[in-house]
mmCIF file of C-alpha atoms in Angstrom:
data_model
loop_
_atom_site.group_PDB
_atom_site.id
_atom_site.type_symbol
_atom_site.label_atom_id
_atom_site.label_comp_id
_atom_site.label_asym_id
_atom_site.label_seq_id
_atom_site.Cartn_x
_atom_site.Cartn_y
_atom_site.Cartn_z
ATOM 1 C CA UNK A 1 23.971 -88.369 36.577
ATOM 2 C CA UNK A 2 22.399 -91.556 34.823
ATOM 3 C CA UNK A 3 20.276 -93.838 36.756
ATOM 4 C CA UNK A 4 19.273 -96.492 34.691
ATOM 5 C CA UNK A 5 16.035 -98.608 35.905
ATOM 6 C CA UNK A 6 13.959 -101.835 34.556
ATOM 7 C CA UNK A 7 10.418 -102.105 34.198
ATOM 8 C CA UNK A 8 9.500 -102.609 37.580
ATOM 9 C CA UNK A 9 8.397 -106.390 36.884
ATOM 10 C CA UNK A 10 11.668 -107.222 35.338
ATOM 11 C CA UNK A 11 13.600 -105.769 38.027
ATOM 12 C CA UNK A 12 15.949 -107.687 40.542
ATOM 13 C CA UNK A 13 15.228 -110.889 39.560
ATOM 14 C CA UNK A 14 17.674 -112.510 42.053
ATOM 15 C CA UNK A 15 16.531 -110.648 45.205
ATOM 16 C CA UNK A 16 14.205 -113.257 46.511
ATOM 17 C CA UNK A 17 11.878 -110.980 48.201
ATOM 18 C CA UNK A 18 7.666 -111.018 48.216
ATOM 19 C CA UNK A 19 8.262 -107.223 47.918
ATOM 20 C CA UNK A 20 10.554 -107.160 45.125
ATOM 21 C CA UNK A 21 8.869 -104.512 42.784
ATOM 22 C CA UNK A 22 8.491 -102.744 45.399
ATOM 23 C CA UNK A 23 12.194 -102.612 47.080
ATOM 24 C CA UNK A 24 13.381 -101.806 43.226
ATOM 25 C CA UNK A 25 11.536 -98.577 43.328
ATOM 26 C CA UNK A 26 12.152 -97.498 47.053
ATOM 27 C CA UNK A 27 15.992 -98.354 46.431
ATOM 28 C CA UNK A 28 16.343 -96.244 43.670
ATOM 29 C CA UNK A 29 13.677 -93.581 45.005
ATOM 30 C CA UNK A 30 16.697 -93.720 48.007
ATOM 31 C CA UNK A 31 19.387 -93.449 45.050
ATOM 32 C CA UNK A 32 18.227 -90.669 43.150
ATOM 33 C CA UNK A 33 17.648 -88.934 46.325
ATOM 34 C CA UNK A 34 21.199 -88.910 47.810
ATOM 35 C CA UNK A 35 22.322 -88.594 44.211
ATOM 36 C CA UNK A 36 20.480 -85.076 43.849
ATOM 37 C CA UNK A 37 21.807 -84.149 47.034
ATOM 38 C CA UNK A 38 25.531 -84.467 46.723
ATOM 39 C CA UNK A 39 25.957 -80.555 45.958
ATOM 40 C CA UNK A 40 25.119 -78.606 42.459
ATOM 41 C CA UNK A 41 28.770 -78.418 41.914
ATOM 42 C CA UNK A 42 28.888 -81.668 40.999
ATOM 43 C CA UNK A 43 25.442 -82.799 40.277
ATOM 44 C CA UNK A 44 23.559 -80.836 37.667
ATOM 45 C CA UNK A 45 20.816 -82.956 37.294
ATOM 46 C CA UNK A 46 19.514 -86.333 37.455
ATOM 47 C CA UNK A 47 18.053 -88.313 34.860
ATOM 48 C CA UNK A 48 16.526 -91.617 35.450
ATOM 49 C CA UNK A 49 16.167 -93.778 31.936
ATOM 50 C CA UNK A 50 13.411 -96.180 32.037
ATOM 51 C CA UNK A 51 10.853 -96.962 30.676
ATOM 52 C CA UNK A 52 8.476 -98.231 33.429
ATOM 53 C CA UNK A 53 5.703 -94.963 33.809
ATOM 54 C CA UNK A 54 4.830 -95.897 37.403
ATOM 55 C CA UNK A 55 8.357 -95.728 38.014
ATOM 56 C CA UNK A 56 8.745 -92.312 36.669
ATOM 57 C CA UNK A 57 6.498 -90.342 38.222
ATOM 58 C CA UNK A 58 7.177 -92.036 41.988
ATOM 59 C CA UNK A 59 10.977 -91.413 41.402
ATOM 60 C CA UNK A 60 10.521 -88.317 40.417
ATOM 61 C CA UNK A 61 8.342 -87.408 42.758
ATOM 62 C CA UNK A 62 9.949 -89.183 45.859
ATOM 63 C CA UNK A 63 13.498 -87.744 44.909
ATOM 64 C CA UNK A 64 12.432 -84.160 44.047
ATOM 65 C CA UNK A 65 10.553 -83.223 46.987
ATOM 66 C CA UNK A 66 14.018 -83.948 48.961
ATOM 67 C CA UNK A 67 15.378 -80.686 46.919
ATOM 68 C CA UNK A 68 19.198 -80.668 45.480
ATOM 69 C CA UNK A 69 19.774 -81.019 41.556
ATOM 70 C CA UNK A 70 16.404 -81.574 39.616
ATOM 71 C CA UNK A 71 15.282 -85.774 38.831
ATOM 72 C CA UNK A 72 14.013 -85.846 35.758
ATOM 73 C CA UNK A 73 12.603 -89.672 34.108
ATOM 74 C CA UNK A 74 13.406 -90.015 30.756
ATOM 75 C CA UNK A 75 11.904 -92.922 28.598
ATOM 76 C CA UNK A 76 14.663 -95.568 27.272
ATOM 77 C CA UNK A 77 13.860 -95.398 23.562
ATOM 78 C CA UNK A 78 16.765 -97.642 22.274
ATOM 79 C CA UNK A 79 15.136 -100.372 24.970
ATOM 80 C CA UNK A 80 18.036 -102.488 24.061
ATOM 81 C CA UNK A 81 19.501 -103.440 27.335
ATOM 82 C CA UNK A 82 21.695 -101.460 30.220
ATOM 83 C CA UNK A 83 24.203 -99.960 28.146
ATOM 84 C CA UNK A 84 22.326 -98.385 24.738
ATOM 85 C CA UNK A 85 20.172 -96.829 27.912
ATOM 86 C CA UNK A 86 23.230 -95.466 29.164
ATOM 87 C CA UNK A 87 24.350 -94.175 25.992
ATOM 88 C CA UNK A 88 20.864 -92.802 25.088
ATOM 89 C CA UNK A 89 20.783 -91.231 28.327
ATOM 90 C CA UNK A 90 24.367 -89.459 27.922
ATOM 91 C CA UNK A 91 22.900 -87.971 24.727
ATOM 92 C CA UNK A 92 19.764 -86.789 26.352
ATOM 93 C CA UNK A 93 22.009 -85.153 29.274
ATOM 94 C CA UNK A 94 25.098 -83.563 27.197
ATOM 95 C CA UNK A 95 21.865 -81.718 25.299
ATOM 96 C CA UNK A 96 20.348 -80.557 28.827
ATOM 97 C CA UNK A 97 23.640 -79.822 30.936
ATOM 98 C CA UNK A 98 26.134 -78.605 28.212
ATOM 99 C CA UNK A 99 29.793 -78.314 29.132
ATOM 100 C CA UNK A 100 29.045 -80.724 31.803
ATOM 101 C CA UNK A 101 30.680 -84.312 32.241
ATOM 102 C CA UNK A 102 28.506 -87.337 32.645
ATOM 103 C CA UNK A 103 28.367 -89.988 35.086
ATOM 104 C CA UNK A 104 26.108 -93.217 35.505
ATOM 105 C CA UNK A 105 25.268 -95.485 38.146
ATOM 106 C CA UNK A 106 23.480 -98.070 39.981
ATOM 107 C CA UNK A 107 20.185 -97.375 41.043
ATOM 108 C CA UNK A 108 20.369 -100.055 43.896
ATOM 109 C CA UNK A 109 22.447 -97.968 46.447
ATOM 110 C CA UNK A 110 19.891 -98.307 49.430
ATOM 111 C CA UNK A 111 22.355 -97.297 51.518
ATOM 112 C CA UNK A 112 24.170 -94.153 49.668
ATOM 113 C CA UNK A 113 25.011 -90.844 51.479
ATOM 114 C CA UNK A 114 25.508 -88.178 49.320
ATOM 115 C CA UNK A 115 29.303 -87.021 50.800
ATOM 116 C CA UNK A 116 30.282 -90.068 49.962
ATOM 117 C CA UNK A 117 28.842 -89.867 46.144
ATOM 118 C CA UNK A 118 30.529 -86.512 46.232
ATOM 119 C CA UNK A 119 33.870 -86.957 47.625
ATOM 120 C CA UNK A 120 33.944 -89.990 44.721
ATOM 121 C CA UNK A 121 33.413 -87.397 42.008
ATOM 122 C CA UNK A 122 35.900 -85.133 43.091
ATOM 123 C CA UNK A 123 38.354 -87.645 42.963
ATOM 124 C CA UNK A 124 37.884 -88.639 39.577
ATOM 125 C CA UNK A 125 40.417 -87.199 36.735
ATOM 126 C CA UNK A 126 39.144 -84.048 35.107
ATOM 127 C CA UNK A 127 39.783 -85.874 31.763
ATOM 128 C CA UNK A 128 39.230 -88.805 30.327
ATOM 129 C CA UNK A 129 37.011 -91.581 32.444
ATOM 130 C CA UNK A 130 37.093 -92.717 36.167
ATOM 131 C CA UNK A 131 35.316 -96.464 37.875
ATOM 132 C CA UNK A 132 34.369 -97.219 41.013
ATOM 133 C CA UNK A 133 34.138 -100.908 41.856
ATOM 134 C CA UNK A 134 31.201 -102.910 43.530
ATOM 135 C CA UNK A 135 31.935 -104.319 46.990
ATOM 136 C CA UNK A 136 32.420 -107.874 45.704
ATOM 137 C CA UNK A 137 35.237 -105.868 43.463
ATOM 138 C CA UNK A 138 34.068 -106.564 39.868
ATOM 139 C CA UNK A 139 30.838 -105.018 38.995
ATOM 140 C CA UNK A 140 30.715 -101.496 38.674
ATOM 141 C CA UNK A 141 28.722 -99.051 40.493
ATOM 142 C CA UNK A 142 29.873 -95.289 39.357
ATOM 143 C CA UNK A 143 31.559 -94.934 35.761
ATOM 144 C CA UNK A 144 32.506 -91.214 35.302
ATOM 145 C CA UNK A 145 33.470 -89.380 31.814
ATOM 146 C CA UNK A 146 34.355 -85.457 32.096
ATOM 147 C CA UNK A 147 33.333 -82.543 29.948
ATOM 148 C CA UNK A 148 34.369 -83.900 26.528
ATOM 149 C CA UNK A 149 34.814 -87.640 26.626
ATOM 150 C CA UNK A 150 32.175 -90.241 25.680
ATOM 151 C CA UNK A 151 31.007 -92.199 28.878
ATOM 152 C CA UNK A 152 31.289 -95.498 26.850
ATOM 153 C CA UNK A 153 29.705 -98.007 29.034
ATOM 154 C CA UNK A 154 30.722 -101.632 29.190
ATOM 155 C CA UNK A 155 28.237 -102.648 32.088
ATOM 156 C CA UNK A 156 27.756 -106.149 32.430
ATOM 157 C CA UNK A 157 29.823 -109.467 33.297
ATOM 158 C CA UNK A 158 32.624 -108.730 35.016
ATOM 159 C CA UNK A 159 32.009 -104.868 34.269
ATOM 160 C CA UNK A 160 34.905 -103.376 36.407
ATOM 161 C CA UNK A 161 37.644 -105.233 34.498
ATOM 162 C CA UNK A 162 36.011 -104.206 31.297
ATOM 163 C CA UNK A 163 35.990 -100.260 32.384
ATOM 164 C CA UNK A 164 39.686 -100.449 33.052
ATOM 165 C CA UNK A 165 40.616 -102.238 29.594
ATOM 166 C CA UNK A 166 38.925 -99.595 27.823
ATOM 167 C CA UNK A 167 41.158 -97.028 29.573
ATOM 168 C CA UNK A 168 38.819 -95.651 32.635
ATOM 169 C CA UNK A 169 40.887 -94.691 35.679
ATOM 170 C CA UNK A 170 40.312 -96.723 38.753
ATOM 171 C CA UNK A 171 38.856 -94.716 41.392
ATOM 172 C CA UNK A 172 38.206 -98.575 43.908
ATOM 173 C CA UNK A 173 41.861 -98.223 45.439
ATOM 174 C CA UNK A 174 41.803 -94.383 46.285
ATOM 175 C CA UNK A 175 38.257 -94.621 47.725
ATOM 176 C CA UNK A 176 38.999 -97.704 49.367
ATOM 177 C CA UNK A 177 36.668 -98.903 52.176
ATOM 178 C CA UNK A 178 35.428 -94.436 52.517
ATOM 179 C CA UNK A 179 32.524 -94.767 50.356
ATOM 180 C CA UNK A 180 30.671 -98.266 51.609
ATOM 181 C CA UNK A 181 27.157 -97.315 50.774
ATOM 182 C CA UNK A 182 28.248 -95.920 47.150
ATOM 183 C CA UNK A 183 29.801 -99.255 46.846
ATOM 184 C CA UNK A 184 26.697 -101.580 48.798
ATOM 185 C CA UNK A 185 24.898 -102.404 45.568
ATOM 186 C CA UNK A 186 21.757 -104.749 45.975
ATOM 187 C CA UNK A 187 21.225 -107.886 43.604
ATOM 188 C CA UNK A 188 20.692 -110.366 46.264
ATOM 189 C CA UNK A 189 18.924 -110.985 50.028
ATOM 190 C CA UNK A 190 23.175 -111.181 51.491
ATOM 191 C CA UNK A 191 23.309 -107.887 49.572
ATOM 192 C CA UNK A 192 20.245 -106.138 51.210
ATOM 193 C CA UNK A 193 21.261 -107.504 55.126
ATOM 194 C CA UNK A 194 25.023 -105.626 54.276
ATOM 195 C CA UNK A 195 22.841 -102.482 53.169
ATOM 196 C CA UNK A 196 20.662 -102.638 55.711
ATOM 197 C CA UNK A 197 23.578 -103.262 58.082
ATOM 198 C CA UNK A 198 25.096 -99.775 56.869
ATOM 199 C CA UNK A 199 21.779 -97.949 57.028
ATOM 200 C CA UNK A 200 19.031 -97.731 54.200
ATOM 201 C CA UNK A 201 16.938 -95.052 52.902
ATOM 202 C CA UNK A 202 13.553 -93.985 54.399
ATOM 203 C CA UNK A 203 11.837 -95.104 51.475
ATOM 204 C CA UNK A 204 13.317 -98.508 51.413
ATOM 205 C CA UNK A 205 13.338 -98.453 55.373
ATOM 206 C CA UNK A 206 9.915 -98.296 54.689
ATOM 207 C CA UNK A 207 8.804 -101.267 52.326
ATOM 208 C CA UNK A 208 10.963 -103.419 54.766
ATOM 209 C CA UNK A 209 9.045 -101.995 57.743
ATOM 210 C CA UNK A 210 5.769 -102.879 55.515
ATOM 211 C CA UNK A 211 6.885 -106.243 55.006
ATOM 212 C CA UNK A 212 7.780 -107.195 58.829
ATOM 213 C CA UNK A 213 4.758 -106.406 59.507
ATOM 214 C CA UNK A 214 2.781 -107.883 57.120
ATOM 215 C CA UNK A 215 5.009 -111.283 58.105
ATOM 216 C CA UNK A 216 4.180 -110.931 61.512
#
């Protein structure tokens, strides 16, 4: 699994929040720890491409001492935007987890469980590529490829649509409203109430606990 992450000064630059360096790194701490705990079966490892050092070691740390599939950072050499990172990072993890597929995602699932990351890659096609939609229905949030097909990414604008033209099986209709935290991504304040709403991590549970109490 691919969790691709900003320097932690560029990151989430439209969640107005005092603490947003901070909430970047818990959230996908949180991630990468539900991610490595959604069964071996279907989670080999977990490779987080960035290229932020501080970022590395604490998700690294935070996520492996939860146990589950190994977190491993890995630095984004192409440092050429979201998808060369993803594509770099499919390279790197086709090298380390041979005869594996490859999947990426967003590392801004606060609220993920890890059944619900799992039941998503069990549904996907055991060829060829599978997308899961965002909860506003056109960003993406999971984009599988199995064993043997090249996980292409087309993140960006409008992303979802984009996945399907290029011939990825929609996974949004089959998964429907099952998998809400897999599908809670956070870009905004609305975002982070509707993840809080369906239950964060502990380590983002715990910068927002920080900041109500700094605030009051």
């Amino acid at each position: 699994m691919l969790l691709p992450l900003k320097r932690l000064g560029a990151a989430k630059s439209r969640l107005e929040h005092a603490d947003r360096a901070l909430l970047a790194l818990a959230m996908a701490t949180d991630t990468a720890t539900a991610v490595a705990a959604a069964g071996t079966d279907v989670v080999a490892g977990v490779l987080v491409v960035t290229n932020d050092p501080a970022a590395s070691a604490a998700v690294e740390a935070g996520a492996g001492a939860h146990g589950g599939a190994p977190v491993l950072a890995v630095p984004d050499l192409p440092d050429r935007g979201l998808n060369p990172a993803l594509r770099h990072g499919a390279r790197l993890a086709a090298g380390r987890w041979p005869g594996h597929g490859v999947a990426a995602m967003s590392a801004d699932l606060a609220a993920l469980r890890p059944g619900e990351l799992r039941a998503a890659l069990l549904a996907a096609p055991r060829s060829g590529r599978a997308v899961l939609a965002d909860a506003a229905g056109t960003g993406t949030v999971l984009l599988c490829a199995a064993p043997g097909s090249e996980l292409a990414p087309r993140f960006g604008v409008d992303s979802h649509a984009r996945h399907l033209r290029s011939g990825a099986v929609d996974l949004t209709g089959a998964l429907g409203a099952g998998v809400p935290g897999l599908r809670r991504d956070v870009d905004t304040v609305a975002d982070l109430a509707a993840a809080r709403l369906l239950g964060v991590g502990p380590a983002t549970s715990a910068v927002l606990g920080t900041a109500a109490a700094n605030a009051g």
